[in-house]
Amino acid sequence: MASFSTARTVTGVIVGLAVLTAGVFPGEAASRAKPRKYIFDDLVTPSMLESPVPPVQTQAATGARFFSINSVLAKLDGKSVPNEPVRLASVASDSVISDAPSEFTGVEQSQLSTTEPFGLFTFRAPEGMLWRKWRNVRSQIDKEMNEISSCKANSSTCSSAAKRFMLMVDDVRERNGAARLETVNRLINTAIRYTSDLIQHGEVDLWSSPLASLRTGRGDCEDYAIAKYMVLREAGIPEQDLRILLVRDRAVREDHAVLAVRKDSGWTILDNRRGTLFADSDLPQFTPLVALDTGGVSLFASPYLSQRMNSDNKAVAPAAADPWGMALPSDAAVQDTAVNLDLSDIQSSSGASGLTNFPLLL
């Protein structure tokens, strides 16, 4: 009986000590009870589990310090920092040029110079529908040039369109200066009868290669311009001196396509609606929007900015409401019927390109 009382006393003392210990050191007891649990295990990096390291006192660095997101992540994961060059997303430069109004750039227009048509600067257009159209027609042209090469080697394989194209090239090549441009303008304007893409192809805007246009004898403004472009290129005009321009003709309320050819220190415009050649400076009613050439698709900077600033103006302004009061040159004959276009339902050529409307070429 005495031994039983003694055992009860010892057991009570042990239990009391255990309770006292848990009360004095509750955190330690809990930590022994179950391991630490991270709520966001997938966000925990090895460096977070290590004991904090006191910062090392170093001499202050001079100049700019650059780091990449990869180096930060590697450091957090306890890995070696990758040795890779730093690429800057943006750099300020005094060599940036623009034809935007001086109130936006702080640069006087008299200090700017460009060799592009209409005295404007261009920049590469974002990827989009215009790029796809231009690449597609260039691919068709490459196939047609292979056909032309085979035709030269064996005339029996020539199609009527290929023979006609080669005759045009020979005729243009024999001439010089302005006569060369007048000849190609006359030959193509008479070889192709104006027909809208909607009537000919059942599509709003389809660009055709030169032999395709000569084969059908029909096409619209950009088909004329593409054919002239290729005839002049094959006749020896450097391709860097040729531009297919998509313009807005405010005088007749139409989006239009013409060919621009560098001649001396300026640009000459070849138009399917005119038999006469004009310098770009003689066509103030043209607002150039896009240039197509061997380098691809480019946007004209100043009209691009104007469209961004006036994005609420969806329709082409009627000629009577033209605030500039610009008229066609006195001897220019417009053969196409002028139409008032509302382009609000036509999406931009590339979504993010910044063009308010996709040019509907007539």
XYZ file of N, CA and C in Angstrom, residues 40-160:
363
model
N 2.736 28.112 -49.361
C 2.986 28.137 -50.807
C 4.306 27.414 -51.073
N 4.259 26.092 -51.037
C 5.486 25.318 -51.191
C 6.145 25.543 -52.544
N 5.322 25.773 -53.576
C 5.897 25.914 -54.907
C 6.607 27.249 -55.095
N 6.427 28.192 -54.159
C 7.087 29.485 -54.260
C 8.317 29.579 -53.372
N 8.610 28.527 -52.622
C 9.739 28.548 -51.694
C 10.995 28.144 -52.445
N 12.034 28.956 -52.337
C 13.318 28.648 -52.958
C 14.288 28.190 -51.890
N 15.349 27.492 -52.265
C 16.323 27.023 -51.263
C 16.889 28.137 -50.408
N 17.077 29.323 -51.007
C 17.670 30.417 -50.239
C 16.773 30.868 -49.103
N 15.463 30.664 -49.225
C 14.539 31.054 -48.160
C 14.664 30.157 -46.937
N 15.152 28.941 -47.106
C 15.269 27.994 -46.011
C 16.585 28.143 -45.252
N 17.523 28.928 -45.812
C 18.821 29.110 -45.182
C 18.746 30.213 -44.142
N 19.685 30.159 -43.193
C 19.772 31.214 -42.182
C 20.209 32.511 -42.845
N 19.668 33.621 -42.400
C 20.057 34.894 -43.027
C 21.530 35.177 -42.847
N 22.153 35.674 -43.907
C 23.578 35.993 -43.890
C 23.718 37.490 -43.699
N 24.534 37.913 -42.737
C 24.715 39.361 -42.540
C 25.281 40.001 -43.793
N 24.828 41.191 -44.138
C 25.305 41.844 -45.357
C 26.784 42.157 -45.282
N 27.457 42.026 -46.419
C 28.884 42.309 -46.509
C 29.058 43.770 -46.873
N 29.857 44.461 -46.120
C 30.119 45.864 -46.390
C 31.084 45.991 -47.559
N 30.630 46.595 -48.650
C 31.467 46.790 -49.835
C 31.491 48.257 -50.180
N 32.487 48.612 -50.954
C 32.607 49.987 -51.394
C 31.502 50.289 -52.395
N 30.900 51.452 -52.277
C 29.799 51.832 -53.165
C 30.265 51.804 -54.614
N 29.451 51.170 -55.470
C 29.795 51.072 -56.888
C 29.534 52.406 -57.579
N 30.337 52.703 -58.565
C 30.169 53.930 -59.339
C 29.531 53.587 -60.672
N 28.683 54.485 -61.194
C 28.046 54.264 -62.484
C 26.812 53.395 -62.367
N 26.227 53.076 -63.515
C 24.985 52.299 -63.553
C 25.269 50.818 -63.317
N 24.353 50.152 -62.623
C 24.448 48.712 -62.402
C 23.278 48.048 -63.114
N 23.556 47.008 -63.870
C 22.540 46.320 -64.643
C 22.400 44.881 -64.155
N 21.211 44.387 -64.205
C 20.977 42.992 -63.857
C 19.805 42.506 -64.697
N 19.734 41.210 -64.861
C 18.645 40.606 -65.627
C 17.746 39.822 -64.688
N 16.546 39.568 -65.128
C 15.616 38.788 -64.312
C 16.143 37.375 -64.101
N 16.893 36.853 -65.084
C 17.461 35.509 -64.932
C 18.493 35.462 -63.809
N 19.305 36.515 -63.670
C 20.305 36.530 -62.607
C 19.655 36.635 -61.239
N 18.548 37.396 -61.146
C 17.830 37.509 -59.875
C 17.244 36.162 -59.474
N 16.595 35.473 -60.413
C 16.004 34.176 -60.119
C 17.066 33.146 -59.753
N 18.214 33.205 -60.445
C 19.290 32.262 -60.132
C 19.818 32.482 -58.722
N 19.937 33.733 -58.326
C 20.422 34.038 -56.986
C 19.440 33.545 -55.932
N 18.140 33.720 -56.195
C 17.129 33.249 -55.252
C 17.126 31.730 -55.131
N 17.439 31.046 -56.217
C 17.445 29.586 -56.210
C 18.765 28.999 -55.741
N 19.711 29.861 -55.377
C 20.989 29.370 -54.903
C 21.888 28.847 -56.001
N 21.614 29.255 -57.245
C 22.418 28.806 -58.383
C 23.416 29.886 -58.762
N 24.365 29.503 -59.603
C 25.334 30.483 -60.084
C 24.659 31.443 -61.052
N 25.078 32.682 -60.990
C 24.487 33.709 -61.850
C 24.941 33.489 -63.282
N 24.015 33.396 -64.242
C 24.416 33.166 -65.641
C 25.228 34.331 -66.188
N 26.243 33.980 -66.939
C 27.101 34.985 -67.551
C 26.576 35.291 -68.959
N 25.700 36.264 -69.052
C 25.095 36.605 -70.335
C 25.087 38.122 -70.505
N 25.197 38.596 -71.743
C 25.211 40.051 -71.948
C 23.874 40.678 -71.604
N 23.928 41.907 -71.152
C 22.716 42.651 -70.820
C 22.225 43.364 -72.063
N 20.939 43.172 -72.384
C 20.331 43.839 -73.530
C 19.409 44.933 -73.027
N 19.634 46.140 -73.483
C 18.852 47.277 -73.015
C 17.564 47.390 -73.817
N 16.465 47.611 -73.117
C 15.172 47.739 -73.795
C 15.027 49.095 -74.452
N 15.649 50.118 -73.917
C 15.514 51.457 -74.473
C 16.756 52.253 -74.148
N 17.189 53.026 -75.110
C 18.360 53.871 -74.924
C 18.039 55.262 -75.447
N 18.309 56.269 -74.658
C 18.112 57.642 -75.132
C 19.231 57.989 -76.100
N 18.879 58.655 -77.195
C 19.865 58.988 -78.212
C 19.534 60.331 -78.834
N 20.572 61.071 -79.142
C 20.372 62.365 -79.812
C 20.191 62.206 -81.308
N 20.349 60.973 -81.825
C 20.269 60.758 -83.267
C 18.871 60.375 -83.732
N 17.884 60.343 -82.804
C 16.524 59.997 -83.179
C 15.942 61.114 -84.035
N 15.351 60.749 -85.183
C 14.776 61.743 -86.083
C 13.305 61.445 -86.277
N 12.548 62.473 -86.583
C 11.110 62.320 -86.780
C 10.618 63.486 -87.605
N 9.544 63.239 -88.391
C 8.916 64.323 -89.120
C 7.642 64.764 -88.426
N 7.466 64.323 -87.168
C 6.313 64.756 -86.393
C 6.410 66.249 -86.108
N 5.284 66.905 -85.836
C 5.314 68.341 -85.536
C 6.282 68.656 -84.405
N 6.910 69.831 -84.480
C 7.951 70.198 -83.530
C 7.441 70.272 -82.104
N 6.122 70.527 -81.907
C 5.608 70.585 -80.544
C 5.676 69.233 -79.853
N 5.811 68.148 -80.637
C 5.918 66.814 -80.042
C 7.374 66.387 -79.885
N 8.241 66.860 -80.769
C 9.629 66.396 -80.757
C 10.609 67.433 -80.241
N 10.240 68.707 -80.305
C 11.161 69.759 -79.923
C 12.242 70.001 -80.952
N 12.110 69.403 -82.142
C 13.102 69.556 -83.209
C 12.480 70.359 -84.332
N 13.176 71.372 -84.785
C 12.664 72.186 -85.873
C 12.687 71.396 -87.171
N 11.634 71.570 -87.988
C 11.544 70.826 -89.241
C 12.697 71.146 -90.180
N 13.226 72.348 -90.106
C 14.312 72.742 -91.010
C 15.580 71.939 -90.752
N 15.676 71.308 -89.563
C 16.861 70.534 -89.230
C 16.767 69.095 -89.731
N 15.603 68.696 -90.283
C 15.398 67.319 -90.684
C 15.574 67.163 -92.183
N 16.022 65.989 -92.596
C 16.148 65.687 -94.021
C 15.883 64.215 -94.228
N 15.259 63.884 -95.346
C 14.954 62.505 -95.667
C 14.975 62.347 -97.175
N 15.221 61.123 -97.629
C 15.232 60.846 -99.063
C 13.996 60.064 -99.483
N 13.016 59.933 -98.599
C 11.806 59.187 -98.920
C 10.794 60.091 -99.638
N 9.795 59.494 -100.328
C 8.795 60.300 -101.042
C 8.064 61.267 -100.117
N 7.672 62.393 -100.684
C 6.925 63.445 -99.988
C 7.717 64.052 -98.832
N 9.017 63.811 -98.790
C 9.853 64.413 -97.764
C 9.553 63.924 -96.366
N 9.015 62.728 -96.236
C 8.620 62.191 -94.935
C 9.525 61.033 -94.538
N 9.574 60.779 -93.242
C 10.319 59.642 -92.730
C 9.420 58.409 -92.672
N 10.032 57.253 -92.793
C 9.291 55.996 -92.702
C 9.904 55.126 -91.618
N 9.113 54.183 -91.112
C 9.615 53.202 -90.172
C 8.921 51.876 -90.456
N 9.584 50.787 -90.080
C 9.077 49.451 -90.383
C 7.706 49.246 -89.755
N 6.770 48.756 -90.568
C 5.415 48.503 -90.075
C 5.385 47.232 -89.247
N 4.528 47.172 -88.237
C 4.372 45.933 -87.477
C 3.832 44.823 -88.374
N 4.083 43.594 -87.965
C 3.573 42.451 -88.720
C 2.048 42.500 -88.759
N 1.477 42.134 -89.891
C 0.031 42.161 -90.026
C -0.388 41.815 -91.440
N -1.588 42.234 -91.797
C -2.169 41.854 -93.074
C -1.367 42.392 -94.262
N -0.868 43.640 -94.154
C -0.099 44.207 -95.258
C 1.174 43.410 -95.512
N 1.831 42.997 -94.441
C 3.014 42.159 -94.616
C 2.641 40.849 -95.304
N 1.559 40.218 -94.898
C 1.162 38.946 -95.518
C 0.838 39.143 -96.990
N 0.146 40.214 -97.316
C -0.191 40.475 -98.720
C 1.068 40.710 -99.552
N 1.996 41.517 -99.021
C 3.212 41.834 -99.777
C 4.094 40.594 -99.948
N 4.231 39.788 -98.895
C 5.031 38.565 -99.024
C 4.380 37.591 -100.002
N 3.062 37.531 -99.988
C 2.373 36.619 -100.885
C 2.589 37.015 -102.347
N 2.457 38.316 -102.647
C 2.633 38.746 -104.031
C 4.096 38.642 -104.450
N 5.038 38.855 -103.512
C 6.449 38.683 -103.844
C 6.756 37.216 -104.156
N 6.115 36.309 -103.440
C 6.294 34.882 -103.718
C 5.771 34.539 -105.111
N 4.616 35.112 -105.465
C 4.079 34.889 -106.806
C 5.000 35.469 -107.871
N 5.583 36.638 -107.585
C 6.498 37.277 -108.540
C 7.732 36.410 -108.760
N 8.281 35.836 -107.694
C 9.456 34.969 -107.841
C 9.150 33.787 -108.773
N 7.965 33.213 -108.634
C 7.583 32.108 -109.522
C 7.462 32.595 -110.965
N 6.907 33.783 -111.147
C 6.756 34.323 -112.503
C 8.107 34.664 -113.122
N 9.072 35.110 -112.310
C 10.400 35.401 -112.847
C 11.097 34.104 -113.293
N 10.810 33.009 -112.591
C 11.335 31.717 -113.054
C 10.702 31.341 -114.392
N 9.429 31.641 -114.537
C 8.751 31.392 -115.810
C 9.365 32.245 -116.922
N 9.691 33.508 -116.598
C 10.315 34.398 -117.581
C 11.682 33.858 -117.995
N 12.451 33.360 -117.027
C 13.772 32.805 -117.344
C 13.649 31.597 -118.268
N 12.682 30.725 -117.983
C 12.463 29.561 -118.860
C 12.014 30.009 -120.241
N 11.238 31.064 -120.268
C 10.743 31.581 -121.539
C 11.888 32.111 -122.403
N 12.855 32.768 -121.740
C 14.001 33.290 -122.494
C 14.847 32.152 -123.057
N 14.923 31.057 -122.306
C 15.720 29.914 -122.763
C 15.013 29.140 -123.857
N 13.672 29.095 -123.800
C 12.907 28.334 -124.784
C 11.600 29.076 -125.045
N 11.539 29.811 -126.129
C 10.376 30.664 -126.425
C 9.101 29.852 -126.655
N 9.253 28.568 -126.957
C 8.056 27.754 -127.198
C 7.249 27.526 -125.924
N 7.886 27.744 -124.773
C 7.188 27.541 -123.505
C 6.547 28.825 -122.979
N 6.682 29.918 -123.727
C 6.200 31.220 -123.249
C 4.676 31.309 -123.314
N 4.093 31.807 -122.265
C 2.679 32.160 -122.293
C 2.532 33.539 -122.925
N 1.330 33.869 -123.352
C 1.108 35.177 -123.978
C 1.400 36.306 -123.004
